[in-house]
Structure formats: C-alpha cells, structure tokens
Coordinates of C-alpha atoms and ligand atoms in Angstrom, one line a residue:
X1 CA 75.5 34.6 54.6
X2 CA 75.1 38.1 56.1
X3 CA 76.4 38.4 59.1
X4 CA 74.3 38.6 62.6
X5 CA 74.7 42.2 64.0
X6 CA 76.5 41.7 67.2
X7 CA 79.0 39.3 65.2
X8 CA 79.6 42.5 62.6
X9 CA 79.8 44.8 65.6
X10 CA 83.0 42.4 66.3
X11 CA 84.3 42.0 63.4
X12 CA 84.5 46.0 63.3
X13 CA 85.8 46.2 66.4
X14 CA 88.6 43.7 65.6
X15 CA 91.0 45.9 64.2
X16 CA 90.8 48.4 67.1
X17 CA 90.6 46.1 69.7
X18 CA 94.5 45.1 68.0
X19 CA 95.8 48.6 68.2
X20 CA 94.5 48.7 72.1
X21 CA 96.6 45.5 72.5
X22 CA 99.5 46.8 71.0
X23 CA 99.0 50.3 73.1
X24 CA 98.3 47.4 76.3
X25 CA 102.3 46.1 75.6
X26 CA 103.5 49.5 75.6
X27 CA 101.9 50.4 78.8
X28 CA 103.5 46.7 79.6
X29 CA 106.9 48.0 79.1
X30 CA 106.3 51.0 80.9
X31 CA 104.6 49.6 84.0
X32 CA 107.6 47.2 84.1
X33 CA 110.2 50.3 83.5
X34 CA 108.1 51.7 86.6
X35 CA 108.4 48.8 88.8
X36 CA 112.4 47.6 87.7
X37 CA 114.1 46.1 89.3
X38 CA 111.3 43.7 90.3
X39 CA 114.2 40.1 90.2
X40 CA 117.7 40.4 90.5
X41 CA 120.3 42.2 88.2
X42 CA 123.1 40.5 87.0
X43 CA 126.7 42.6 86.2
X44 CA 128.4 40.8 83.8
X45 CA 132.3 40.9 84.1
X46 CA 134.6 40.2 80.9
X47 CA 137.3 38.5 82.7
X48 CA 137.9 35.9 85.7
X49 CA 136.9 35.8 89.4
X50 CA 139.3 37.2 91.2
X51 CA 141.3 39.7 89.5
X52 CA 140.6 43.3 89.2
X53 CA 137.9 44.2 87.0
X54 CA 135.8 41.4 89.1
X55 CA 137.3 42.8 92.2
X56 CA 135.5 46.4 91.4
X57 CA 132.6 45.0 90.1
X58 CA 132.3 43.1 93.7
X59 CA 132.9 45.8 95.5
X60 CA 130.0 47.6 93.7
X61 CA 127.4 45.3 93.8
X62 CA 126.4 45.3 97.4
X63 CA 125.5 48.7 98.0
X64 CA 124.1 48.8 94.5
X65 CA 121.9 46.0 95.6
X66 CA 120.8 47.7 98.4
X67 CA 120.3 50.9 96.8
X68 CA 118.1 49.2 94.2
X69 CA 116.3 46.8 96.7
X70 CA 117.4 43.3 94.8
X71 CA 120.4 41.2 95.0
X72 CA 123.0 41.8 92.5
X73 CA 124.9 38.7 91.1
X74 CA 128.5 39.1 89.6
X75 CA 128.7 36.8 86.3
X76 CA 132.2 36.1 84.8
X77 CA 131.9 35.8 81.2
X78 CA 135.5 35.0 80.1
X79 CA 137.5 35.4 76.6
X80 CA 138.6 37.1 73.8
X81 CA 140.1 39.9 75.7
X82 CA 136.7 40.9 76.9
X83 CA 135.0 41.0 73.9
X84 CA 133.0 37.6 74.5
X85 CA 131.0 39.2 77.3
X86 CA 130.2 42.3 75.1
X87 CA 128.7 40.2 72.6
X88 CA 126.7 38.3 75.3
X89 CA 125.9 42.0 77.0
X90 CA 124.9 43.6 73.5
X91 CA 122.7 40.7 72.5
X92 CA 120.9 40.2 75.6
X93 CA 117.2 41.8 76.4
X94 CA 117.1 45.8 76.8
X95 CA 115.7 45.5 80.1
X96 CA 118.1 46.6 82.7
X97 CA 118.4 42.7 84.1
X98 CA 122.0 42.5 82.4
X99 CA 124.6 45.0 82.6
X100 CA 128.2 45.2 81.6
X101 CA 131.1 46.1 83.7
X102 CA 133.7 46.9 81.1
X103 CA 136.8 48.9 81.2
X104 CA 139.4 50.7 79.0
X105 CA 139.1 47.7 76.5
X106 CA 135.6 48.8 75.2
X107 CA 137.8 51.9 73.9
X108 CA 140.5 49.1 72.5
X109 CA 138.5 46.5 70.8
X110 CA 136.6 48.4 67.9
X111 CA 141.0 48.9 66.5
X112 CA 142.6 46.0 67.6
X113 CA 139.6 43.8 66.6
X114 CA 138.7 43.7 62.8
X115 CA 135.4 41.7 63.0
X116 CA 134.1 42.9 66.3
X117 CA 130.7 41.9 67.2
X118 CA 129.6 45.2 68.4
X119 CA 129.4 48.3 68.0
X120 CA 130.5 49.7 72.1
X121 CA 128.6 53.5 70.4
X122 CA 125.3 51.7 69.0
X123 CA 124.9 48.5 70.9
X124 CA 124.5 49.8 74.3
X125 CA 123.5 52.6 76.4
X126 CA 126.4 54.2 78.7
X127 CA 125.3 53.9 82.7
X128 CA 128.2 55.9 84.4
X129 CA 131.8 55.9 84.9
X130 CA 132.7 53.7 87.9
X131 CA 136.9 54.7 88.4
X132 CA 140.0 55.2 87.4
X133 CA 142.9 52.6 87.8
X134 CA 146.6 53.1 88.1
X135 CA 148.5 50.3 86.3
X136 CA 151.8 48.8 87.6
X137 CA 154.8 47.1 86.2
X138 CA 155.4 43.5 87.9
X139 CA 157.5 40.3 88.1
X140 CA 157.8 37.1 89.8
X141 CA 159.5 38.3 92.8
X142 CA 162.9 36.5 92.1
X143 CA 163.1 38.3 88.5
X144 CA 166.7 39.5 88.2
X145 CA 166.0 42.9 87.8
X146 CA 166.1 45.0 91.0
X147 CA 164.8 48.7 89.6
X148 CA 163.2 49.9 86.7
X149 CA 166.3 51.0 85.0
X150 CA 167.8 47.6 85.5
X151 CA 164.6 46.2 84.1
X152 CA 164.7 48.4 80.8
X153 CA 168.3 47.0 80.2
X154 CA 167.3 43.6 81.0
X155 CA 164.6 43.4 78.4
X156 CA 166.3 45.4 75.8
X157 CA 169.0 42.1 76.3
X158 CA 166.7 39.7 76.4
X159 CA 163.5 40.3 75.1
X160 CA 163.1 36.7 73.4
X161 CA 163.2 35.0 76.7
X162 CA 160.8 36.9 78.7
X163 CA 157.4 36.1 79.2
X164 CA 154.5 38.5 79.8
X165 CA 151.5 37.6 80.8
X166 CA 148.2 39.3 80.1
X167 CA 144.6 39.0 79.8
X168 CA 144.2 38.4 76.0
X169 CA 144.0 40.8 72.9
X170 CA 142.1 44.2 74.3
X171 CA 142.4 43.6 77.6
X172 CA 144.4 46.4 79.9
X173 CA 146.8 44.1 80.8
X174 CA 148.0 43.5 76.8
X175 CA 147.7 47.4 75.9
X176 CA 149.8 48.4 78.9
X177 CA 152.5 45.7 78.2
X178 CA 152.1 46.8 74.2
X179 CA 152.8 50.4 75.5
X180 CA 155.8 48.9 76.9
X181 CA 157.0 47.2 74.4
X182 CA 156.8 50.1 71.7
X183 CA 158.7 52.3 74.0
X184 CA 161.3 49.9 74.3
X185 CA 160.9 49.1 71.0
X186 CA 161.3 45.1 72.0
X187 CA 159.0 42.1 71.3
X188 CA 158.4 40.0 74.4
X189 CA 156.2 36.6 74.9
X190 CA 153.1 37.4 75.3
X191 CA 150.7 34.8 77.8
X192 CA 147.3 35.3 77.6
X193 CA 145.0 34.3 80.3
X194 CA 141.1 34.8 80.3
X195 CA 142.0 37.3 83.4
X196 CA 144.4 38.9 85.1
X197 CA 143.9 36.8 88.5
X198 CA 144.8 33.7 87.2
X199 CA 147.7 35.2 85.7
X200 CA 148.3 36.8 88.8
X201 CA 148.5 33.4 90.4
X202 CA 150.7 32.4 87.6
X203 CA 153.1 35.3 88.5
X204 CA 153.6 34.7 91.9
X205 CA 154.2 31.0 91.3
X206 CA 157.1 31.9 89.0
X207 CA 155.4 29.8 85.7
X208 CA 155.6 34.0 83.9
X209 CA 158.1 36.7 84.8
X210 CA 156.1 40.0 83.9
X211 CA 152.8 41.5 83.7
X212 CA 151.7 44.8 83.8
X213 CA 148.3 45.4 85.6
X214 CA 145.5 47.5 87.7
X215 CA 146.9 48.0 91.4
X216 CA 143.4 46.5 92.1
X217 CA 144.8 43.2 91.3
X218 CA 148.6 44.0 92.4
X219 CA 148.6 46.2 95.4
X220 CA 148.3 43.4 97.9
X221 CA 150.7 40.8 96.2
X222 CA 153.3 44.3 96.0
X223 CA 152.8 45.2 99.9
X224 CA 153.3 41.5 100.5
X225 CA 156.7 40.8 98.7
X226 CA 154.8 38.1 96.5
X227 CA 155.6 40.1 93.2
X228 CA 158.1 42.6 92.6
X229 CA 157.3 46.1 91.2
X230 CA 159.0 48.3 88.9
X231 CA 156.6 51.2 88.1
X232 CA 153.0 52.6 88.5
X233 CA 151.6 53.9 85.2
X234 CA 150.6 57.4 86.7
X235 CA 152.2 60.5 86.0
X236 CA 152.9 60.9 90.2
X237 CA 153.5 57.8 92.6
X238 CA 150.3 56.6 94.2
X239 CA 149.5 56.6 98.2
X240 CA 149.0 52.8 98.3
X241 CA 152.5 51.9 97.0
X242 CA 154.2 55.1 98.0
X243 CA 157.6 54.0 97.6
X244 CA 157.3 52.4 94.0
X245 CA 158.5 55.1 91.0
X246 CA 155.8 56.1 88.6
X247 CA 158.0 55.0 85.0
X248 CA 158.2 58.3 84.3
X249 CA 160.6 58.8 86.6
X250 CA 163.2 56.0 84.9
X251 CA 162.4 58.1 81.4
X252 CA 160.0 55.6 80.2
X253 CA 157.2 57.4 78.3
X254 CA 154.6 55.2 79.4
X255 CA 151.7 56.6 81.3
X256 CA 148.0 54.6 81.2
X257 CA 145.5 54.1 83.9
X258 CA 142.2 51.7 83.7
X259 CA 138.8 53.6 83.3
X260 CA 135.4 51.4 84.2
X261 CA 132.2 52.1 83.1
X262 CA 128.3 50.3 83.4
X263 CA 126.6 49.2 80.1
X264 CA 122.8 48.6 79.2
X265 CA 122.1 47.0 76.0
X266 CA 120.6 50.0 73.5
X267 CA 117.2 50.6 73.6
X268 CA 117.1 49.7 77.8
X269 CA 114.4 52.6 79.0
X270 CA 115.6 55.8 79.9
X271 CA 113.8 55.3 83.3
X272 CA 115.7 52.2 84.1
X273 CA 119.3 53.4 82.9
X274 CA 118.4 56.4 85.4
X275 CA 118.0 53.7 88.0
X276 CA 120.7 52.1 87.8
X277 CA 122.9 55.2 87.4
X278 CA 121.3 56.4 90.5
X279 CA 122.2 53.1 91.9
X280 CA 125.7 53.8 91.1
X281 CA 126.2 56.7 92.0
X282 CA 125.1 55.4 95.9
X283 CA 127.6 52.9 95.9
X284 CA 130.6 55.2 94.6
X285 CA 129.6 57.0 97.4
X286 CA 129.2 54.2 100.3
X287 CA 132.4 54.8 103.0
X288 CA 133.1 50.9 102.2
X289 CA 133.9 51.4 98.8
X290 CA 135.9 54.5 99.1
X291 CA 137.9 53.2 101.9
X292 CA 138.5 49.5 100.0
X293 CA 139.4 51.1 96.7
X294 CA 141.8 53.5 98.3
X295 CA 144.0 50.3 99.8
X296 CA 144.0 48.8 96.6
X297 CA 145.4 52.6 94.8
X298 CA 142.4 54.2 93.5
X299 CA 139.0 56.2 94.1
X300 CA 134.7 56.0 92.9
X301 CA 135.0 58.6 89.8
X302 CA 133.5 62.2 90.8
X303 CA 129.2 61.9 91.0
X304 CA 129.3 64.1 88.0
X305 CA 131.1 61.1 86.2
X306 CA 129.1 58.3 87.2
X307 CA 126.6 59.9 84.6
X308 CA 125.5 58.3 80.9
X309 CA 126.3 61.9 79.8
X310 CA 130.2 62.1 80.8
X311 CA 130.5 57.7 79.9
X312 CA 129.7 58.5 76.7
X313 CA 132.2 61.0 76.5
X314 CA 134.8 59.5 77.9
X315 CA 134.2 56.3 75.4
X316 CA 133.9 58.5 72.6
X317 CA 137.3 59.8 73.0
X318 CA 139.1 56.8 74.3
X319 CA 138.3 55.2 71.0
X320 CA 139.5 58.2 68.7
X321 CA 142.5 58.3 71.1
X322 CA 143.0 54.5 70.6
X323 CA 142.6 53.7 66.9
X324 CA 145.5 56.6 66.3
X325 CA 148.0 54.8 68.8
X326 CA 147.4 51.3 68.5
X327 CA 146.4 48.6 65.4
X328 CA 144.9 45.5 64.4
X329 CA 145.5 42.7 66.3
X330 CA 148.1 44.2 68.6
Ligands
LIG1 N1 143.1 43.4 84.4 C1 142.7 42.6 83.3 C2 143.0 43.3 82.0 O1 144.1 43.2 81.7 C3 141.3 42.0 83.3 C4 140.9 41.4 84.6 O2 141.2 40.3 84.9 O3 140.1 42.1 85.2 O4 142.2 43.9 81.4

C-alpha cells in the first residue's frame, strides 16, 4: 500500500529528526556543563576520616563549596593503599559530581602495583595541585630511642622487632617508611591500616612503635607529647615543629614531602574542570585555610599550581621519578 503523503513526509523526516535528537543531547551536556554544579559535589578521599589526606580535603571543601554555590561532601573510600578510591573515581560519570583527592600515591601505584586498575595519565583529567606536605619520623612516645641517631642504631639492632605502621601498599606513609628502610638497609614490620588516623590512634596507644607520616596528621600529637618525633622529611626544619631535626641533619639520606592534587574522571567538560579549578584556587586562598595548614606544617600550593596544566606535570614526573626508585609491591 502506498503510503498517504503526510505519513511519507514523516517517514523522510525520520532520519533527520534522529540527528536533531542526537544534536538535542549534545546541547544537553552543554546546557548542564553551563549550569554545573546544579547538586552537590562529592571529594572522594582514598584513606580514613581523620587522618591527613581527609584532614586537607576538609579543610578544602567549605570554601570550595561556597565558591561553587553547593555543598561539598567528603566521602572516605578506604583500601588498597588508595588505589580502591581511584578505581571508584575513574569509573564513575565524567560529570564533575565526583572528584578525587589523591596524593603522592597516584605517582606510586602505576610501579608498586602490577595490575592497577587505572591508568592516573588516561583515566582522569588533572584539576590543580592542592599542597605540599612535610613528612615526619614518629613513635609511641615511650619508644626507647631519644634522638634520631639513637633511633638509627636502634633499628639497625633490632629491626625484626619493630613494628611500623602505615597506610597500606602506595600510600605515603609505606613509601616514606620504605625510604627508610633502604637507607638503613633494614627490614622492619610493616602494619597496614586503611589510613593513617587510625594508625595514628594506634601509635599513641602504644599497640605500633613507628610510623612515618604528613605533619597534617602528626603536628598536634608531636606538640602534645602524645608521639615522639625523630625527623621531618624536608631538606630545612619546618616552623610548626621548629625544634625537631630535618633527617638530614643525623646523615640520613631521606628527604620526601606529600604532594595533593584534585581528579575529574577523563572526558569531564573542559568548562567544568575550569570550575572546579577556579573553585580551588578560592579556597587555597581563603585566610582559614592558609592559617590552619600553616599550624599543622604546610601551605595552599602557589595559584599558578592549583592549575590542570602544572598537575599534570607534576604527575608526569612523579611517576618517571618513582618507577626508577621504587618496585613492585614494595
Ligand atoms: N597519610 C596516609 C598515607 O600514608 C594516608 C591518610 O590516611 O591520609 O598516605
């Protein structure tokens, strides 16, 4: 049967009217790259309430809620050294509602971790730098040793009955205290925790005797005698802990400090990465922040590092650095 003249008009049409839908999504995507954030954001953090990374991350979110005019919720996504919550980030939907706060260990995992999940290069888009974390050598506070030097000695005597406690394989926490270790050329216990604030608690109820670990975590527990501390990790001593020796200065060649960056999932719209960079950079610069981080040893990263531009430099070269000092599953 030949078809009625306004049905063929239709059935013509059909295919065009298809393209115009799929041209409709697209302006969908854009519209909603226009209008983001229109719900609240979530920050994923790789490791446990409480301790460092998730102390940063906290510390962020406010004023990066109010700069992007929703609330900001803090999710910790615990295990595997981090690398859970990077799968979780990398997988979810490219559309600026999840980002990851992650630190030195997105440079870590691709070495220590044969079968890693993602790709930290191809799997998400870089936000901005966030800062830049000394690290610190601590005990329970009635470890014997008194000074670093005595502490070198101790552990070259006794290595098999020390216990160190970190945050799992990839996490800051276990490449500082491998750093250690190699320089030392001992093997110690390693804990691992799904953070570094429950080890923290751990630590100052005597259950571990070491851990090495951001002074965002430590500062406090040092300035309040509930840990004791050998050594910061930078190359000079630090203003919040003024009287505790950088290990340099015991002849330990040990020197790392804790970078943090803001991750997208690839393929997240330019436009919205660009908001929440902008975001960023208003809370690194929000007196609250820079007065908080400076009690607990560090500083917001320079505006002209809270960029995608300068992230993605930095991860580019903390991986090359990594996979020539450190290997699989160590
Ligand atoms: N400081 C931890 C680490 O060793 C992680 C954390 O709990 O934030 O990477």
């Amino acid at each position: 049967m030949a078809l009625s003249r306004p049905l063929r008009a239709a059935a013509a049409l059909t295919p065009l009217a298809l393209v115009l839908a799929a041209c409709g999504d697209g302006g969908g995507d854009d519209e909603a790259a226009a209008n983001y954030p229109e719900e609240s954001v979530s920050i994923i953090v790789p490791f446990s309430a409480g301790g460092p990374t998730d102390t940063v991350t906290r510390l962020i979110a406010e004023p990066m809620a109010e700069a992007l005019g929703q609330q900001v919720l803090v999710e910790n996504v615990e295990g595997a050294g981090g690398t859970v919550a990077g799968s979780e980030a990398a997988d979810a939907d490219p559309d600026g509602y999840t980002v990851l706060m992650h630190h030195i260990g997105m440079s870590t995992a691709p070495t220590l971790y044969e079968d890693l999940p993602y790709d930290p290069l191809t799997d998400f888009e870089t936000v901005g730098l966030v800062t830049e974390v000394p690290m610190t050598i601590i005990a329970r506070s009635d470890f014997e040793p008194e000074t670093m030097e005595d502490l070198i000695t101790y552990l070259q005597e006794n290595a098999d009955s020390v216990n160190l406690a970190n945050a799992g394989v990839g996490a800051a926490s276990q490449l500082c205290g491998l750093l250690l270790q190699d320089a030392l050329g001992v093997e110690l216990n390693e804990v691992p925790y799904d953070g570094t604030g429950p080890a923290m608690t751990e630590l100052v109820g005597g259950q571990v005797d070491l851990m090495c670990d951001q002074t965002t975590n430590t500062t406090n527990q040092i300035n309040a005698g509930e840990v004791k501390a050998y050594a910061v990790t930078t190359p000079d001593r630090i203003d919040a802990l003024p009287d505790v020796p950088t290990a340099i200065e015991s002849g330990l060649d040990l020197e790392v400090s804790v970078w943090h960056g803001l991750y997208v999932p690839a393929e997240t719209p330019e436009e919205i990465v660009t908001t929440l960079t902008e975001a960023l950079q208003e809370a690194l610069t929000n007196q609250t922040v820079i007065d908080e981080m400076a009690a607990l040893g560090t500083a917001p990263v320079a505006e002209d590092q809270a960029t995608p531009e300068a992230h993605t430099t930095k991860l580019e070269e903390q991986i090359d650095l990594w996979a020539g000092l450190i290997s699989p599953g160590r």
